[in-house]
Coordinates of C-alpha atoms in Angstrom, one line a residue:
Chain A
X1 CA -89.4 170.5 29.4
X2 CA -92.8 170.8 28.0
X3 CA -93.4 171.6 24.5
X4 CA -94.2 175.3 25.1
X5 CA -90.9 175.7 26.7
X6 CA -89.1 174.0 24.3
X7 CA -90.5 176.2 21.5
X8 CA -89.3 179.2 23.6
X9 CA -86.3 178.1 23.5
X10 CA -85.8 178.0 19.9
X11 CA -87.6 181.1 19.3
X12 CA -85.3 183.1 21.6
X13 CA -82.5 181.3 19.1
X14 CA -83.9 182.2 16.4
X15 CA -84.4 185.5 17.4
X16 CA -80.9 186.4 18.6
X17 CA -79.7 184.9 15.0
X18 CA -81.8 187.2 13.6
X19 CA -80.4 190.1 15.4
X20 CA -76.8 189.2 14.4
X21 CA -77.5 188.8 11.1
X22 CA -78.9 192.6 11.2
X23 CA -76.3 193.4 12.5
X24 CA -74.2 192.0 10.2
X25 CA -75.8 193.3 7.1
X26 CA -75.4 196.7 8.3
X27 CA -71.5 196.4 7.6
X28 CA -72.0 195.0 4.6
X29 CA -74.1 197.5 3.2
X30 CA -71.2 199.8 4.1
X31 CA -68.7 197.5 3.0
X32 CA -70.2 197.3 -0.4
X33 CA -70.6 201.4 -0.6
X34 CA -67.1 201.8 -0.2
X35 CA -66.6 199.1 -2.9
X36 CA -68.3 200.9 -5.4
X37 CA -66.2 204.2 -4.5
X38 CA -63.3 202.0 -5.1
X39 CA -64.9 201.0 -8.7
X40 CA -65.2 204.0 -9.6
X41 CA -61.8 205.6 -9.5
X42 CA -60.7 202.0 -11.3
X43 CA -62.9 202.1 -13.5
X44 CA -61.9 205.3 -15.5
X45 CA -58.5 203.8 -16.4
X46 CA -60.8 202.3 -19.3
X47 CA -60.6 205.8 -21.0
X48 CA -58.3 207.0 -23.2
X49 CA -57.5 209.8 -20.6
X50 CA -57.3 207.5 -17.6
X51 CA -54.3 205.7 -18.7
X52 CA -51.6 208.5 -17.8
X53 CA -52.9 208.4 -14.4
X54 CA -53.2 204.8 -13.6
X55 CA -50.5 205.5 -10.8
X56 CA -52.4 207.7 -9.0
X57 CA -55.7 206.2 -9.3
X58 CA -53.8 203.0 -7.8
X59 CA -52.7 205.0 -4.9
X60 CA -56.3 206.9 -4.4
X61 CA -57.9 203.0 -4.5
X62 CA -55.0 202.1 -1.8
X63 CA -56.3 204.9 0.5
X64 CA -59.7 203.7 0.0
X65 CA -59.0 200.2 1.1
X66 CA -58.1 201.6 4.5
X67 CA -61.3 202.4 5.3
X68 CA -62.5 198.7 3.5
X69 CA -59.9 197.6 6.7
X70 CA -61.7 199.2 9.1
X71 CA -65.4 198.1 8.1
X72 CA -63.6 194.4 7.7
X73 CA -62.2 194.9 11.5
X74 CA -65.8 196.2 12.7
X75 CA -67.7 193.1 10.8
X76 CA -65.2 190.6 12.6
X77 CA -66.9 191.5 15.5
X78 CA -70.1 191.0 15.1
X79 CA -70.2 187.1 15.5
X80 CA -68.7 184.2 17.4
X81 CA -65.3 183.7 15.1
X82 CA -65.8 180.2 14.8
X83 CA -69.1 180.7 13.2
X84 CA -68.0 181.9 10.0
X85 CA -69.5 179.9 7.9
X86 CA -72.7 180.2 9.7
X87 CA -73.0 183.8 8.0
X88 CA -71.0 183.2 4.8
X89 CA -73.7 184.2 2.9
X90 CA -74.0 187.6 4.0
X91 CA -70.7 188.7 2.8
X92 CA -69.5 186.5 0.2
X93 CA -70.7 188.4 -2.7
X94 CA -68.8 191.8 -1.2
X95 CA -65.8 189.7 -0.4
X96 CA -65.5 188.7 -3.9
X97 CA -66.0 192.3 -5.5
X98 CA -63.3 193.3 -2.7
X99 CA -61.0 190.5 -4.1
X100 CA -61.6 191.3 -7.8
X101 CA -60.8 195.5 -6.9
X102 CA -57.3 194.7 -5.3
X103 CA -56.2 192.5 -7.8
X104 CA -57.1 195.3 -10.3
X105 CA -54.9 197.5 -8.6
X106 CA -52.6 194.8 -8.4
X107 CA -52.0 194.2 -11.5
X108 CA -52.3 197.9 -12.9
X109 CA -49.5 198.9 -10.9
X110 CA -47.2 195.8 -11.5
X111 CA -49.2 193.3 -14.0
X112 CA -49.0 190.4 -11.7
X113 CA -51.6 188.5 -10.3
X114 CA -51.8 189.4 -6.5
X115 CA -51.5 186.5 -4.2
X116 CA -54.2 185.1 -1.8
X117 CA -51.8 186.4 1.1
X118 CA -51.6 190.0 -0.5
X119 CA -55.4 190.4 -0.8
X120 CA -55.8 189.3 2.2
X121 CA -53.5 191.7 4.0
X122 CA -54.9 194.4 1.5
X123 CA -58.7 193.9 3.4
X124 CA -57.5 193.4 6.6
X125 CA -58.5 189.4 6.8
X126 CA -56.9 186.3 7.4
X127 CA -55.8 183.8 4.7
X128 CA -56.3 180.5 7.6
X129 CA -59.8 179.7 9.1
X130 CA -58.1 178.9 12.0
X131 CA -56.6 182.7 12.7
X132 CA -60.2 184.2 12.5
X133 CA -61.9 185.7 9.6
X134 CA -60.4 184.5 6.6
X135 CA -60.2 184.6 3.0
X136 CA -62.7 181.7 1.1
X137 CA -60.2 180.3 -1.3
X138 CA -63.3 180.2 -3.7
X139 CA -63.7 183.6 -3.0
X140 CA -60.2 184.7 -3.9
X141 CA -60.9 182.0 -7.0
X142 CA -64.0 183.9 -8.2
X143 CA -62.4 187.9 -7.6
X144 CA -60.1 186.6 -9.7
X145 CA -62.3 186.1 -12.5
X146 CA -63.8 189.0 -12.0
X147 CA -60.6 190.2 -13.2
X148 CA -60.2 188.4 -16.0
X149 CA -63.7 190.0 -17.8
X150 CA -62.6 193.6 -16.6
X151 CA -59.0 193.1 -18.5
X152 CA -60.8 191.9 -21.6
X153 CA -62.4 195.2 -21.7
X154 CA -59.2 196.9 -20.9
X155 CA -57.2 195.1 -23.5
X156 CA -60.4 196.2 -26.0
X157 CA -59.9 199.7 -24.7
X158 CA -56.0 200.2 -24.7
X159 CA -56.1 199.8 -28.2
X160 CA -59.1 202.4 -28.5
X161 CA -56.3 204.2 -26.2
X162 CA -53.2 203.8 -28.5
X163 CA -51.7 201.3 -26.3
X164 CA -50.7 198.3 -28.6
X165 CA -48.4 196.7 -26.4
X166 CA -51.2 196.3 -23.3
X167 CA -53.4 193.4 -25.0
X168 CA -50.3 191.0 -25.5
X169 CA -49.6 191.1 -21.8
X170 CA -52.7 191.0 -20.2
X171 CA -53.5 187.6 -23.2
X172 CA -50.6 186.3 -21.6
X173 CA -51.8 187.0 -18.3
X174 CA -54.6 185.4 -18.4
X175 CA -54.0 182.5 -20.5
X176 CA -51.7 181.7 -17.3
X177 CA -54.7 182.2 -15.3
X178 CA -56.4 179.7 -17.5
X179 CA -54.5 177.2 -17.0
X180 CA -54.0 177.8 -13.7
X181 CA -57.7 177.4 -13.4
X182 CA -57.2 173.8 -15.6
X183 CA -55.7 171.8 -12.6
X184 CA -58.7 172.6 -10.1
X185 CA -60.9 169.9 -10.4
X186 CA -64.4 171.9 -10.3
X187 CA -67.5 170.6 -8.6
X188 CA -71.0 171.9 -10.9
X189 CA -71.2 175.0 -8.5
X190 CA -71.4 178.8 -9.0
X191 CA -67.3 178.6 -9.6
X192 CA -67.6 176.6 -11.9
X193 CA -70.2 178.4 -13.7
X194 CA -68.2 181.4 -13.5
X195 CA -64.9 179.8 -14.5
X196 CA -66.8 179.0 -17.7
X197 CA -67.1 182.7 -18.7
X198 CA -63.4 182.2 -18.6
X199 CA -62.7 181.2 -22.4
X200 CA -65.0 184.1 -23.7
X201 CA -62.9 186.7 -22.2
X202 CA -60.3 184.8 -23.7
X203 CA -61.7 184.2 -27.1
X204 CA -62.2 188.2 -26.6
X205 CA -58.7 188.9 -25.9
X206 CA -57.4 187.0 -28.6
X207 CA -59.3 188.8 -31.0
X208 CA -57.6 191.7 -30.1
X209 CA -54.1 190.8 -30.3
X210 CA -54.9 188.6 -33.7
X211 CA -56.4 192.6 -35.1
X212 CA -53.3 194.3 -34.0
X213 CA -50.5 191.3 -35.2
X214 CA -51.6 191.1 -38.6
X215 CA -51.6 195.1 -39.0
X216 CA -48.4 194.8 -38.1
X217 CA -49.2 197.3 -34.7
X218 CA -47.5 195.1 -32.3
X219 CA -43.8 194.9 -34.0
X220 CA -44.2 198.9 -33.8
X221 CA -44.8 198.4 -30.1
X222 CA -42.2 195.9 -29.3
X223 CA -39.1 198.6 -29.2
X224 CA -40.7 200.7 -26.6
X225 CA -43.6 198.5 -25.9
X226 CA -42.0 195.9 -22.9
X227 CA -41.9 197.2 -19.1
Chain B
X1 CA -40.9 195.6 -13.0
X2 CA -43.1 192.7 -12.9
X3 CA -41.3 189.6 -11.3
X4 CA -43.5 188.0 -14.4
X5 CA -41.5 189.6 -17.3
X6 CA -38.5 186.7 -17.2
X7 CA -41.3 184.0 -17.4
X8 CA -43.2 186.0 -20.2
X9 CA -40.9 186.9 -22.2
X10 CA -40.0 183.8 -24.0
X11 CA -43.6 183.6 -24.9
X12 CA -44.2 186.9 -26.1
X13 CA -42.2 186.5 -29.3
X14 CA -44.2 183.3 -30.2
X15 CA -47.6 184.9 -29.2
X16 CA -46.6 187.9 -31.9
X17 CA -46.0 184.8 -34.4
X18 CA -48.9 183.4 -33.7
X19 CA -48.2 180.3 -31.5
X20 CA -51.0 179.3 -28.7
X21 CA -49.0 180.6 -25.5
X22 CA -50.3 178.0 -23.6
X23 CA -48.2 175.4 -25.2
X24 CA -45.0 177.2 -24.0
X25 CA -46.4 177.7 -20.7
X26 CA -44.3 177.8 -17.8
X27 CA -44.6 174.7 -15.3
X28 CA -42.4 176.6 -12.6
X29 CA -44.6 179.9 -12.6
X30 CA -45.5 181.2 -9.4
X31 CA -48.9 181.7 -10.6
X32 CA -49.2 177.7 -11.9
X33 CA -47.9 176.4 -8.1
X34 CA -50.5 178.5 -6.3
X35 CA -53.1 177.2 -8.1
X36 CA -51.6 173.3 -7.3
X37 CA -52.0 174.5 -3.7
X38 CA -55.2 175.5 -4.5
X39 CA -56.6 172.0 -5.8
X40 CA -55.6 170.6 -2.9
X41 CA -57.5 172.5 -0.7
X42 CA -60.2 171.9 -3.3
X43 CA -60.2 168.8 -3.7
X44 CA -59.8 167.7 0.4
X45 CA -63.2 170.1 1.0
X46 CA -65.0 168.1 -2.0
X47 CA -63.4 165.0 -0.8
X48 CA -64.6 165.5 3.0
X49 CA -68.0 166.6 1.2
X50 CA -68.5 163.6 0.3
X51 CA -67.7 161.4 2.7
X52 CA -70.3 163.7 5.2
X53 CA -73.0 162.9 1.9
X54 CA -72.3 159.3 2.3
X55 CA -72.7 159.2 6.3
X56 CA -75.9 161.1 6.1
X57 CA -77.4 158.7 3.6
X58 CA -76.8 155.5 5.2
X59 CA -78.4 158.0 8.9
X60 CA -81.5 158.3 6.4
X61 CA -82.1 155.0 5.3
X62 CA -81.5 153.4 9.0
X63 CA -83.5 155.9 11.1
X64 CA -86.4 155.6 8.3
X65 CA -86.4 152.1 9.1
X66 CA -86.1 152.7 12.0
X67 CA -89.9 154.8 12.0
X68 CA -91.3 152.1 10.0
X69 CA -90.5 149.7 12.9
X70 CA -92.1 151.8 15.4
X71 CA -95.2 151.9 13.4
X72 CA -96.2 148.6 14.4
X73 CA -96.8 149.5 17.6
X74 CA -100.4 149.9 16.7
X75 CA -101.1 146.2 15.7
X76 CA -99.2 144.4 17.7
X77 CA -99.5 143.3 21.5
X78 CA -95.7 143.5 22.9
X79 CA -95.0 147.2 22.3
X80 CA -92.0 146.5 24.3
X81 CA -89.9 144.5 22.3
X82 CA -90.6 146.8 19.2
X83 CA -88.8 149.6 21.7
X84 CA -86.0 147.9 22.4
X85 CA -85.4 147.1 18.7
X86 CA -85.5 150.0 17.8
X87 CA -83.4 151.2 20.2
X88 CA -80.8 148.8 19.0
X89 CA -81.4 150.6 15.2
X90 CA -80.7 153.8 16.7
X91 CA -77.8 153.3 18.5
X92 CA -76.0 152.0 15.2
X93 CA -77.4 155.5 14.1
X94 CA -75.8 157.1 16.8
X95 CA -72.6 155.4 15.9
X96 CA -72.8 157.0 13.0
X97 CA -73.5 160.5 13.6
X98 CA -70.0 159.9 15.5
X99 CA -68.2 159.2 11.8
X100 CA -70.1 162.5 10.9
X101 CA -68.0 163.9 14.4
X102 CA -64.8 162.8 13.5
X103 CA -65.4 164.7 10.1
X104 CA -65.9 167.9 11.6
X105 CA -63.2 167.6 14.5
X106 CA -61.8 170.7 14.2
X107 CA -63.8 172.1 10.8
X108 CA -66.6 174.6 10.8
X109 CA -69.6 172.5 11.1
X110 CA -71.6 174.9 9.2
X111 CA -69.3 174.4 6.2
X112 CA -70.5 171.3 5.4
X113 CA -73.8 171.3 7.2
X114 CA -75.6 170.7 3.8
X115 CA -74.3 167.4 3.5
X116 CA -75.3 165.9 7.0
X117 CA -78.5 167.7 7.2
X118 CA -81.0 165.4 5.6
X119 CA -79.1 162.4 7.9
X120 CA -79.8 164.5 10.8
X121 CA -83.0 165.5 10.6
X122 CA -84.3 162.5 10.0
X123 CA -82.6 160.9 13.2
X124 CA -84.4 163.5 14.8
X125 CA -87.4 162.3 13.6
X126 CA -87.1 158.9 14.0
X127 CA -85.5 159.5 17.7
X128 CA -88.6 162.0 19.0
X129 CA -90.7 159.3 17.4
X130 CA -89.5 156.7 19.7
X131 CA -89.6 159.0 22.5
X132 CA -93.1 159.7 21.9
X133 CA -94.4 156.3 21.7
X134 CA -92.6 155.2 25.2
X135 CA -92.8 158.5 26.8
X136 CA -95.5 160.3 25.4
X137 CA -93.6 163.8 25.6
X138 CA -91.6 165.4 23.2
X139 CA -87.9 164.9 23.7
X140 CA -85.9 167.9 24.0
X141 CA -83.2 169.1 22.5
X142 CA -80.9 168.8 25.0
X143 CA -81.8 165.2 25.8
X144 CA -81.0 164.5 22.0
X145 CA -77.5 165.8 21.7
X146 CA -77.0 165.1 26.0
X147 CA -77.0 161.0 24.0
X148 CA -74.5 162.5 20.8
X149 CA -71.2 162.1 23.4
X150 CA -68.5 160.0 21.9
X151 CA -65.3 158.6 23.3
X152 CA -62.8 158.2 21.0
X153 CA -59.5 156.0 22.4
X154 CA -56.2 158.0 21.0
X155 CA -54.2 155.4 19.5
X156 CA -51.0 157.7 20.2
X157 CA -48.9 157.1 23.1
X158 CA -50.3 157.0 26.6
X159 CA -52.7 159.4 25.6
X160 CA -56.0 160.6 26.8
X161 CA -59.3 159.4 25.0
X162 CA -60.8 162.1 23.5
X163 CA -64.7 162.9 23.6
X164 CA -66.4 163.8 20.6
X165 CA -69.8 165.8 20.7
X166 CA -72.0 166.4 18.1
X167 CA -74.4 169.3 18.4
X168 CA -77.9 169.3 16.6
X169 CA -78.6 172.6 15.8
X170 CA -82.0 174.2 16.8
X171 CA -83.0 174.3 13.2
X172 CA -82.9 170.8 12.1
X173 CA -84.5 169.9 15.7
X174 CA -87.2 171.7 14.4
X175 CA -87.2 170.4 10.9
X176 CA -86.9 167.0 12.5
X177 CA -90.0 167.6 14.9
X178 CA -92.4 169.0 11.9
X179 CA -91.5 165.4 9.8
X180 CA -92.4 163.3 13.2
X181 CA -95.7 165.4 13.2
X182 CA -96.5 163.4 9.3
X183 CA -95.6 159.9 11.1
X184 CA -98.0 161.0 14.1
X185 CA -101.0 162.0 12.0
X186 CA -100.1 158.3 10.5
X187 CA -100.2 156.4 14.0
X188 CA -103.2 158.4 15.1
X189 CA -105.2 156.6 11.6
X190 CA -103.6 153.4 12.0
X191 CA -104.4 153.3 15.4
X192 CA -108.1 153.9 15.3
X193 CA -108.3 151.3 12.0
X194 CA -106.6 149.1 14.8
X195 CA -109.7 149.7 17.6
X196 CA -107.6 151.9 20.0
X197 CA -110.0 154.8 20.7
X198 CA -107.9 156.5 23.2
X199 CA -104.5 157.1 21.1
X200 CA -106.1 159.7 18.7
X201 CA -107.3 161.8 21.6
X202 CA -103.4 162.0 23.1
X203 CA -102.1 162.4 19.9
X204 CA -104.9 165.1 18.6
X205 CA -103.5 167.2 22.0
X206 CA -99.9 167.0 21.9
X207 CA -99.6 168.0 17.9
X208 CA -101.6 170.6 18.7
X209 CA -99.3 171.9 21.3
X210 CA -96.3 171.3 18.4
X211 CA -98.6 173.5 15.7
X212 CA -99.0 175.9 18.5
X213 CA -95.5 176.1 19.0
X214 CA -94.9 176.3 15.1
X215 CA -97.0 178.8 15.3
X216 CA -95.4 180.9 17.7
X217 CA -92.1 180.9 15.6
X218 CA -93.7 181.7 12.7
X219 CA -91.4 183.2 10.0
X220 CA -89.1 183.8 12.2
X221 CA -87.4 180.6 11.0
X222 CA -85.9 179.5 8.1
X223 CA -87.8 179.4 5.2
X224 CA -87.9 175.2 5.3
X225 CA -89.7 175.6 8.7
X226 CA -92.8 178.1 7.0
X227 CA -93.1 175.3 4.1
X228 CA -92.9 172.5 6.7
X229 CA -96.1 174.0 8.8
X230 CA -98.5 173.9 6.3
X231 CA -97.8 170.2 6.1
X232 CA -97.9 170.3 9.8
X233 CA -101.7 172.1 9.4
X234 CA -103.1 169.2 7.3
X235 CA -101.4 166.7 9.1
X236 CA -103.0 168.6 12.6
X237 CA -107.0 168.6 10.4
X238 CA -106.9 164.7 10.1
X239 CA -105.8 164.2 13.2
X240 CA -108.8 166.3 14.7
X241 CA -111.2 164.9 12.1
X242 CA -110.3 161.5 13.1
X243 CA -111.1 162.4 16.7
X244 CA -114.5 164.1 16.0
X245 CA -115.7 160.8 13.9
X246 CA -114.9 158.7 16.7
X247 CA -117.1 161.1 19.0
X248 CA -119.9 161.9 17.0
X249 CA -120.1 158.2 15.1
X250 CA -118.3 156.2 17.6
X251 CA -120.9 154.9 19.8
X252 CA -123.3 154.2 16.8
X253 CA -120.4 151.8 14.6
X254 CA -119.2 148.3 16.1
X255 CA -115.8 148.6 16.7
X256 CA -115.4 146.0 13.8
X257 CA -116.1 148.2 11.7
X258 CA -114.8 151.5 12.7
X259 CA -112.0 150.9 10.6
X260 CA -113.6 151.0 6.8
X261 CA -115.6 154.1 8.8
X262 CA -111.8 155.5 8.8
X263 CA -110.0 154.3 5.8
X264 CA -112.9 155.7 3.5
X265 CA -113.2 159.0 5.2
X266 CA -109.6 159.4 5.5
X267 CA -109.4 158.9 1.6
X268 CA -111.9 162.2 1.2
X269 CA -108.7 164.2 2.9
X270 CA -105.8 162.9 1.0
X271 CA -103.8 164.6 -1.1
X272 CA -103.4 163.1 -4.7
X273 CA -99.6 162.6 -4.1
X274 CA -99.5 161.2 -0.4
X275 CA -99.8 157.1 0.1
X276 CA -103.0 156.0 1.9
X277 CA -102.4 155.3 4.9

């Protein structure tokens, strides 16, 4: 092969990479639209309004993850399975917004932290590399504290609400997640920067709870206040 | 109701009082044995991580040794015996690149691809190198990873051997085959400082045809590839300044002495960072 040829070679690689990764971002740009719809109804649980209908805005974000299913069933398609990582890039930040939005609804409609299996059956992936397009556990890891910043705000905004009883659960919640996060021996990567952010929703959170326990708001709470 | 409530509620009353709930945390919590699970997997990615690092440090050092080897082609007479030395070197390289197989039997290569890919590129380098000097053509691809086939004897019962293959992706072929232009810019100087007048000529053609080829990709490549051809350029202007000294001055300057002719107009081109060659 001389060295022209061999140059052809690579550029026809190159260029059929390049066309897969257009197509790629194509669903992703989709994928991440119907993310943001998803934000949206979620997000409105932060007003003092929102917070009857938290059941309902669960359900409308449950309808909307259908169609998340069918853009993650279309994107499988687009590339040889076994190359996943190949692309990772391309969808890894989406994935992790996806991962942070279910467990939101997750935990608004039972105040548990959804498992890797749930989220994954929620989008419509698989949780084992080896069954096809799966679920990063560093993904999962990083949608998850995603969650943790948004329930800071929400336990900031439950009291704003009247709901005293909210911040004591969701401290709990995530101090569990904390140390949860304590065992994982973390490498000096993105996660790790992220899991850093960790003790200032905390810190946040805490504040929160300490305001409301030494006004004596909780004890008012505690009658009616547990699930 | 939250399958959480029996776990929390013990804590709640001393988070009212003021108690740190994480000293009354529960060991047995769902929540606390998924994340045991997940510093497993964790910690057997890092751990594999590493090991790849390690391989494709010990590839660099040997297949750089391996180019400085074939450097001395150019002073001395048995360009043979240098050959089959470093063939030797690269076989042990090879042998290596195997490790890196076994790593990935059954992983997504491109998972960890940023851990063998300084290793590998180099090998590339040092391998087209050696190809060059016996061959002068530019080894393929295919004849590269045709030589990355491993056999592997199962130890299990009466089992068949297994065969290994590792793949060098086009991309760090062509990162590989921009670094071997550098050590050909720096065999075409040596060369000529050496009294062979014919080398520079073969070289000057053949890294033309790779800048060509460089050039035909383009940015079409990663964005190592775009940084690596203007390297490549400079490299390609020595090389062809080299070649129109020895034409235009070369009949006038005893051969003697065509080498200080070289050394002191090569200096005029070098960058302040590079070594003199």
């Amino acid at each position: 092969m001389s060295v022209t040829e061999m140059f052809s070679f690579i550029q026809g690689f190159l260029s059929a990479d390049q066309d897969i990764r257009e197509d790629i971002r194509k669903v992703v740009q989709v994928l991440e639209q119907t993310a943001r719809e998803i934000l949206t109804v979620l997000q409105s649980v932060h007003q003092p309004c929102g917070f009857k209908d938290i059941p309902s805005k669960c359900l409308k974000a449950r309808e909307l993850f259908c169609t998340v299913r069918n853009h993650t069933g279309e994107l499988k398609t687009k590339f040889p399975v076994e190359q996943y990582y190949r692309y990772h890039e391309h969808w890894r930040f989406v994935l992790q917004r996806l991962v942070f939005l279910a467990a939101f609804v997750v935990y608004l409609e039972s105040q548990s932290l959804v498992t890797r299996e749930e989220v994954a059956k929620i989008l419509g992936i698989e949780v084992d590399r080896e069954k096809g397009f799966h679920l990063d556990v560093e993904d999962y890891l990083a949608g998850v504290l995603i969650l943790a910043s948004e329930l800071s705000r929400l336990a900031v905004n439950s009291v704003t609400a009247g709901d005293y009883g909210r911040p004591l659960r969701i401290s709990n919640f995530i101090n569990e997640l904390d140390s949860g996060f304590r065992l994982l021996n973390l490498k000096n990567d993105p996660l790790r920067k992220r899991y850093d952010g960790l003790k200032y929703d905390l810190k946040k959170i805490e504040e929160v709870v300490y305001d409301l326990s030494i006004r004596g708001l909780t004890k008012e709470q505690e009658a009616g206040g547990d699930k | 109701m939250s399958k959480r409530e029996d776990d929390r509620c013990g804590r709640k009353r001393k988070t009212e009082a003021g108690y740190k709930s994480e000293d009354c945390m529960n060991p047995d919590s769902s929540v606390i044995a998924a994340f045991k699970v997940f510093q497993q997997e964790l910690d057997t990615k890092h751990d594999k991580h590493e090991r790849l690092v390690k391989i494709s440090r010990d590839i660099t050092i040997e297949s750089k040794r391996t180019i400085f080897l074939l450097h001395r082609v150019t002073s001395v007479p048995d360009v043979e015996e240098i050959l089959t030395e470093a063939d030797v070197k690269l076989d042990s390289v090879r042998q290596k690149i195997g490790q890196i197989a076994e790593e990935l039997k059954g992983e997504d290569l491109h998972q960890f691809h940023r851990a063998f890919t300084p290793g590998i590129q180099e090998y590339v380098e040092a391998v087209s190198f050696h190809h060059f000097i016996r061959h002068r053509t530019l080894i393929s691809l295919e004849e590269i990873n045709a030589r990355l086939v491993f056999i592997r004897e199962n130890k299990g019962e009466g089992e068949v051997a297994c065969v290994l293959t590792f793949q060098i992706t086009p991309t760090d072929y062509l990162l590989g085959v921009a670094d071997l232009t550098g050590e050909l810019m720096r065999m075409c100087i040596s060369s000529v400082c050496n009294g062979d007048i014919d080398t520079p000529f073969q070289l000057s053609g053949f890294l033309r045809q790779i800048h060509d080829g460089f050039s035909y990709i383009g940015n079409t490549g990663p964005y190592e590839v775009s940084k690596k051809l203007h390297t490549l350029r400079q490299s390609l202007g020595k090389v062809e300044d080299a070649c129109y000294t020895l034409r235009v001055r070369g009949s006038e300057i005893p051969k003697h002495m065509l080498a200080d002719v070289f050394t002191s107009r090569a200096a005029t081109h070098l960058d302040p960072d590079e070594p003199i060659v």
